[in-house]
Each structure stands twice: as structure tokens, then as C-alpha cells.
mmCIF file with all atom_site columns, C-alpha atoms in Angstrom:
data_model
loop_
_atom_site.group_PDB
_atom_site.id
_atom_site.type_symbol
_atom_site.label_atom_id
_atom_site.label_alt_id
_atom_site.label_comp_id
_atom_site.label_asym_id
_atom_site.label_entity_id
_atom_site.label_seq_id
_atom_site.pdbx_PDB_ins_code
_atom_site.Cartn_x
_atom_site.Cartn_y
_atom_site.Cartn_z
_atom_site.occupancy
_atom_site.B_iso_or_equiv
_atom_site.pdbx_formal_charge
_atom_site.auth_seq_id
_atom_site.auth_comp_id
_atom_site.auth_asym_id
_atom_site.auth_atom_id
_atom_site.pdbx_PDB_model_num
ATOM 1   C CA . THR A 1 1   ? 8.877   3.286   15.188  1.00 73.00 ? 514 THR A CA 1
ATOM 2   C CA . ASP A 1 2   ? 11.346  0.894   16.178  1.00 82.00 ? 515 ASP A CA 1
ATOM 3   C CA . ASN A 1 3   ? 14.776  0.342   14.785  1.00 84.00 ? 516 ASN A CA 1
ATOM 4   C CA . GLU A 1 4   ? 13.259  -1.994  11.710  1.00 83.00 ? 517 GLU A CA 1
ATOM 5   C CA . GLY A 1 5   ? 10.691  1.005   10.909  1.00 80.00 ? 518 GLY A CA 1
ATOM 6   C CA . MET A 1 6   ? 7.779   -1.060  12.607  1.00 81.00 ? 519 MET A CA 1
ATOM 7   C CA . ILE A 1 7   ? 4.833   0.459   14.403  1.00 81.00 ? 520 ILE A CA 1
ATOM 8   C CA . GLU A 1 8   ? 2.823   -1.288  16.727  1.00 83.00 ? 521 GLU A CA 1
ATOM 9   C CA . LEU A 1 9   ? -0.387  0.130   17.787  1.00 82.00 ? 522 LEU A CA 1
ATOM 10  C CA . SER A 1 10  ? -3.591  -1.268  19.375  1.00 83.00 ? 523 SER A CA 1
ATOM 11  C CA . ILE A 1 11  ? -7.047  -0.311  17.899  1.00 84.00 ? 524 ILE A CA 1
ATOM 12  C CA . PRO A 1 12  ? -10.356 -0.747  19.302  1.00 83.00 ? 525 PRO A CA 1
ATOM 13  C CA . PRO A 1 13  ? -12.017 -4.129  17.578  1.00 77.00 ? 526 PRO A CA 1
ATOM 14  C CA . GLY A 1 14  ? -14.749 -2.185  15.224  1.00 80.00 ? 527 GLY A CA 1
ATOM 15  C CA . ALA A 1 15  ? -12.394 0.465   14.108  1.00 85.00 ? 528 ALA A CA 1
ATOM 16  C CA . GLN A 1 16  ? -13.002 0.794   10.067  1.00 85.00 ? 529 GLN A CA 1
ATOM 17  C CA . LYS A 1 17  ? -10.721 3.602   9.038   1.00 86.00 ? 530 LYS A CA 1
ATOM 18  C CA . GLY A 1 18  ? -7.792  5.595   10.546  1.00 87.00 ? 531 GLY A CA 1
ATOM 19  C CA . ARG A 1 19  ? -4.749  7.733   9.414   1.00 88.00 ? 532 ARG A CA 1
ATOM 20  C CA . LEU A 1 20  ? -0.964  7.588   9.435   1.00 87.00 ? 533 LEU A CA 1
ATOM 21  C CA . ILE A 1 21  ? 0.639   10.771  9.576   1.00 90.00 ? 534 ILE A CA 1
ATOM 22  C CA . LEU A 1 22  ? 4.398   10.915  8.639   1.00 88.00 ? 535 LEU A CA 1
ATOM 23  C CA . GLU A 1 23  ? 6.708   13.435  9.701   1.00 91.00 ? 536 GLU A CA 1
ATOM 24  C CA . PRO A 1 24  ? 4.037   15.748  11.659  1.00 93.00 ? 537 PRO A CA 1
ATOM 25  C CA . GLY A 1 25  ? 4.102   19.355  11.540  1.00 95.00 ? 538 GLY A CA 1
ATOM 26  C CA . THR A 1 26  ? 7.036   19.464  9.016   1.00 96.00 ? 539 THR A CA 1
ATOM 27  C CA . LEU A 1 27  ? 7.080   20.713  5.152   1.00 96.00 ? 540 LEU A CA 1
ATOM 28  C CA . ARG A 1 28  ? 7.433   16.744  4.485   1.00 95.00 ? 541 ARG A CA 1
ATOM 29  C CA . GLU A 1 29  ? 4.200   15.917  6.357   1.00 95.00 ? 542 GLU A CA 1
ATOM 30  C CA . LYS A 1 30  ? 2.333   12.975  4.767   1.00 91.00 ? 543 LYS A CA 1
ATOM 31  C CA . VAL A 1 31  ? -1.295  11.760  5.796   1.00 91.00 ? 544 VAL A CA 1
ATOM 32  C CA . ILE A 1 32  ? -2.031  8.107   4.669   1.00 86.00 ? 545 ILE A CA 1
ATOM 33  C CA . PRO A 1 33  ? -5.560  6.939   5.054   1.00 85.00 ? 546 PRO A CA 1
ATOM 34  C CA . LEU A 1 34  ? -5.933  3.624   6.300   1.00 82.00 ? 547 LEU A CA 1
ATOM 35  C CA . ARG A 1 35  ? -8.790  1.557   5.705   1.00 76.00 ? 548 ARG A CA 1
ATOM 36  C CA . LEU A 1 36  ? -9.339  -1.213  8.412   1.00 81.00 ? 549 LEU A CA 1
ATOM 37  C CA . GLY A 1 37  ? -11.424 -4.325  8.879   1.00 77.00 ? 550 GLY A CA 1
ATOM 38  C CA . THR A 1 38  ? -11.457 -4.994  4.977   1.00 77.00 ? 551 THR A CA 1
ATOM 39  C CA . LEU A 1 39  ? -9.045  -6.277  2.555   1.00 86.00 ? 552 LEU A CA 1
ATOM 40  C CA . ASN A 1 40  ? -10.266 -7.582  -0.829  1.00 91.00 ? 553 ASN A CA 1
ATOM 41  C CA . PRO A 1 41  ? -8.156  -10.894 -2.193  1.00 94.00 ? 554 PRO A CA 1
ATOM 42  C CA . LEU A 1 42  ? -4.815  -10.083 -3.659  1.00 94.00 ? 555 LEU A CA 1
ATOM 43  C CA . SER A 1 43  ? -6.158  -11.485 -7.009  1.00 95.00 ? 556 SER A CA 1
ATOM 44  C CA . GLU A 1 44  ? -8.240  -8.718  -7.632  1.00 96.00 ? 557 GLU A CA 1
ATOM 45  C CA . THR A 1 45  ? -6.784  -5.106  -8.637  1.00 96.00 ? 558 THR A CA 1
ATOM 46  C CA . SER A 1 46  ? -8.621  -3.457  -5.922  1.00 94.00 ? 559 SER A CA 1
ATOM 47  C CA . GLY A 1 47  ? -6.761  -5.833  -3.023  1.00 95.00 ? 560 GLY A CA 1
ATOM 48  C CA . ILE A 1 48  ? -3.545  -4.796  -4.990  1.00 97.00 ? 561 ILE A CA 1
ATOM 49  C CA . LYS A 1 49  ? -4.207  -1.146  -4.748  1.00 95.00 ? 562 LYS A CA 1
ATOM 50  C CA . GLN A 1 50  ? -5.193  -1.543  -0.957  1.00 92.00 ? 563 GLN A CA 1
ATOM 51  C CA . ARG A 1 51  ? -1.880  -3.428  -0.273  1.00 93.00 ? 564 ARG A CA 1
ATOM 52  C CA . LEU A 1 52  ? 0.317   -0.757  -1.819  1.00 95.00 ? 565 LEU A CA 1
ATOM 53  C CA . ALA A 1 53  ? -1.746  2.207   -0.041  1.00 91.00 ? 566 ALA A CA 1
ATOM 54  C CA . ASN A 1 54  ? -1.318  0.372   3.473   1.00 87.00 ? 567 ASN A CA 1
ATOM 55  C CA . LEU A 1 55  ? 2.345   0.236   2.299   1.00 91.00 ? 568 LEU A CA 1
ATOM 56  C CA . GLY A 1 56  ? 2.588   3.993   1.567   1.00 90.00 ? 569 GLY A CA 1
ATOM 57  C CA . PHE A 1 57  ? 1.972   3.550   -2.406  1.00 94.00 ? 570 PHE A CA 1
ATOM 58  C CA . ASP A 1 58  ? -1.375  5.249   -2.567  1.00 91.00 ? 571 ASP A CA 1
ATOM 59  C CA . CYS A 1 59  ? -2.960  4.432   -6.160  1.00 93.00 ? 572 CYS A CA 1
ATOM 60  C CA . GLY A 1 60  ? -5.373  7.245   -5.665  1.00 89.00 ? 573 GLY A CA 1
ATOM 61  C CA . ASP A 1 61  ? -8.624  5.023   -5.561  1.00 89.00 ? 574 ASP A CA 1
ATOM 62  C CA . GLN A 1 62  ? -9.744  1.518   -4.313  1.00 85.00 ? 575 GLN A CA 1
ATOM 63  C CA . THR A 1 63  ? -11.662 0.578   -7.599  1.00 90.00 ? 576 THR A CA 1
ATOM 64  C CA . GLU A 1 64  ? -11.095 -2.555  -9.838  1.00 94.00 ? 577 GLU A CA 1
ATOM 65  C CA . GLU A 1 65  ? -9.935  0.071   -12.775 1.00 95.00 ? 578 GLU A CA 1
ATOM 66  C CA . VAL A 1 66  ? -6.236  -0.225  -13.365 1.00 96.00 ? 579 VAL A CA 1
ATOM 67  C CA . THR A 1 67  ? -5.268  3.342   -14.055 1.00 95.00 ? 580 THR A CA 1
ATOM 68  C CA . PRO A 1 68  ? -2.395  5.256   -15.168 1.00 95.00 ? 581 PRO A CA 1
ATOM 69  C CA . GLU A 1 69  ? -1.667  6.218   -11.651 1.00 96.00 ? 582 GLU A CA 1
ATOM 70  C CA . MET A 1 70  ? -1.725  2.787   -10.473 1.00 97.00 ? 583 MET A CA 1
ATOM 71  C CA . ARG A 1 71  ? 0.642   1.865   -13.115 1.00 97.00 ? 584 ARG A CA 1
ATOM 72  C CA . THR A 1 72  ? 2.898   4.737   -12.131 1.00 97.00 ? 585 THR A CA 1
ATOM 73  C CA . VAL A 1 73  ? 2.691   3.429   -8.182  1.00 97.00 ? 586 VAL A CA 1
ATOM 74  C CA . LEU A 1 74  ? 3.424   -0.019  -9.149  1.00 97.00 ? 587 LEU A CA 1
ATOM 75  C CA . ARG A 1 75  ? 6.637   1.071   -11.040 1.00 98.00 ? 588 ARG A CA 1
ATOM 76  C CA . SER A 1 76  ? 7.972   2.994   -7.958  1.00 97.00 ? 589 SER A CA 1
ATOM 77  C CA . PHE A 1 77  ? 7.115   -0.143  -5.712  1.00 97.00 ? 590 PHE A CA 1
ATOM 78  C CA . GLN A 1 78  ? 8.815   -2.120  -8.161  1.00 98.00 ? 591 GLN A CA 1
ATOM 79  C CA . GLU A 1 79  ? 11.972  -0.151  -8.087  1.00 97.00 ? 592 GLU A CA 1
ATOM 80  C CA . LYS A 1 80  ? 12.115  0.242   -4.655  1.00 97.00 ? 593 LYS A CA 1
ATOM 81  C CA . HIS A 1 81  ? 11.638  -3.458  -3.929  1.00 97.00 ? 594 HIS A CA 1
ATOM 82  C CA . GLY A 1 82  ? 14.291  -4.681  -6.929  1.00 97.00 ? 595 GLY A CA 1
ATOM 83  C CA . LEU A 1 83  ? 11.730  -6.021  -9.081  1.00 97.00 ? 596 LEU A CA 1
ATOM 84  C CA . SER A 1 84  ? 11.293  -5.369  -12.834 1.00 96.00 ? 597 SER A CA 1
ATOM 85  C CA . ALA A 1 85  ? 9.710   -2.114  -12.993 1.00 97.00 ? 598 ALA A CA 1
ATOM 86  C CA . THR A 1 86  ? 6.648   -3.017  -15.585 1.00 97.00 ? 599 THR A CA 1
ATOM 87  C CA . GLY A 1 87  ? 4.130   -1.233  -13.827 1.00 97.00 ? 600 GLY A CA 1
ATOM 88  C CA . GLU A 1 88  ? 2.142   -4.517  -14.204 1.00 97.00 ? 601 GLU A CA 1
ATOM 89  C CA . ALA A 1 89  ? 0.783   -6.735  -11.419 1.00 97.00 ? 602 ALA A CA 1
ATOM 90  C CA . ASP A 1 90  ? 2.813   -9.518  -12.113 1.00 97.00 ? 603 ASP A CA 1
ATOM 91  C CA . GLN A 1 91  ? 3.149   -12.691 -9.871  1.00 97.00 ? 604 GLN A CA 1
ATOM 92  C CA . ALA A 1 92  ? 6.604   -11.379 -8.428  1.00 97.00 ? 605 ALA A CA 1
ATOM 93  C CA . THR A 1 93  ? 4.977   -8.248  -7.423  1.00 98.00 ? 606 THR A CA 1
ATOM 94  C CA . LYS A 1 94  ? 1.967   -9.875  -5.996  1.00 97.00 ? 607 LYS A CA 1
ATOM 95  C CA . ASP A 1 95  ? 4.406   -12.121 -4.239  1.00 97.00 ? 608 ASP A CA 1
ATOM 96  C CA . LYS A 1 96  ? 6.228   -9.139  -2.835  1.00 97.00 ? 609 LYS A CA 1
ATOM 97  C CA . LEU A 1 97  ? 3.011   -7.426  -1.610  1.00 96.00 ? 610 LEU A CA 1
ATOM 98  C CA . LYS A 1 98  ? 2.398   -10.394 0.281   1.00 95.00 ? 611 LYS A CA 1
ATOM 99  C CA . GLU A 1 99  ? 5.357   -10.914 1.883   1.00 95.00 ? 612 GLU A CA 1
ATOM 100 C CA . LEU A 1 100 ? 5.755   -7.308  2.930   1.00 94.00 ? 613 LEU A CA 1
ATOM 101 C CA . HIS A 1 101 ? 1.985   -6.974  4.036   1.00 91.00 ? 614 HIS A CA 1
ATOM 102 C CA . GLY A 1 102 ? 1.708   -10.125 5.629   1.00 86.00 ? 615 GLY A CA 1
ATOM 103 C CA . SER A 1 103 ? -1.419  -11.190 3.733   1.00 85.00 ? 616 SER A CA 1
#
């Protein structure tokens, strides 16, 4: 990454999935699955989950169901970004997701 933590990598136009591996080969290794080319709207629960996962906050699934795991992940995201940690996908949380994700 660069000094701001950004990664830039070209991928084939038809790619549909990938993996981001953080700290490979260490005890702290983390593999983040990526779904490429499709992104549901931020107004849908699945769109919120997709953006959270792309930012390293995996909710465990990409369904429309608001699960206890999603609420926990939302609280973690909200705490990290100085938002009220409610575990709800309120407008401030959606705005921050849009800002950080770029869509």
C-alpha cells in the first residue's frame, strides 16, 4: 500500500471475484473475499453488507436479512469512524459508507 493505505491494481474486465490477503504468512493473516462487478444499491441491506465487506467489515453473508452479526459489524464500523454506535444502518452510516467506498 501507499502511505495512505491505498491499493491500486488493474484487474481483467470480466473478473467477478477475488481475494484480498492481509499480512500473508503471519498469524494475523486475514483473507477478505471480494465480489467484483456487482454492487447492490446502498438503499438495500445487501448493498450495505457488500460495502462493509469491501471495506474489511464482513457481515458473513450478502442477504437482505439484518442479522445479529450485521449489527455487530455495523457497531464496529460506526465506532471506528466516530459515528453513534447503534448497530443500525442510519443515514449517517450510509453517508460514511458512500464516502469511504466511493459509491
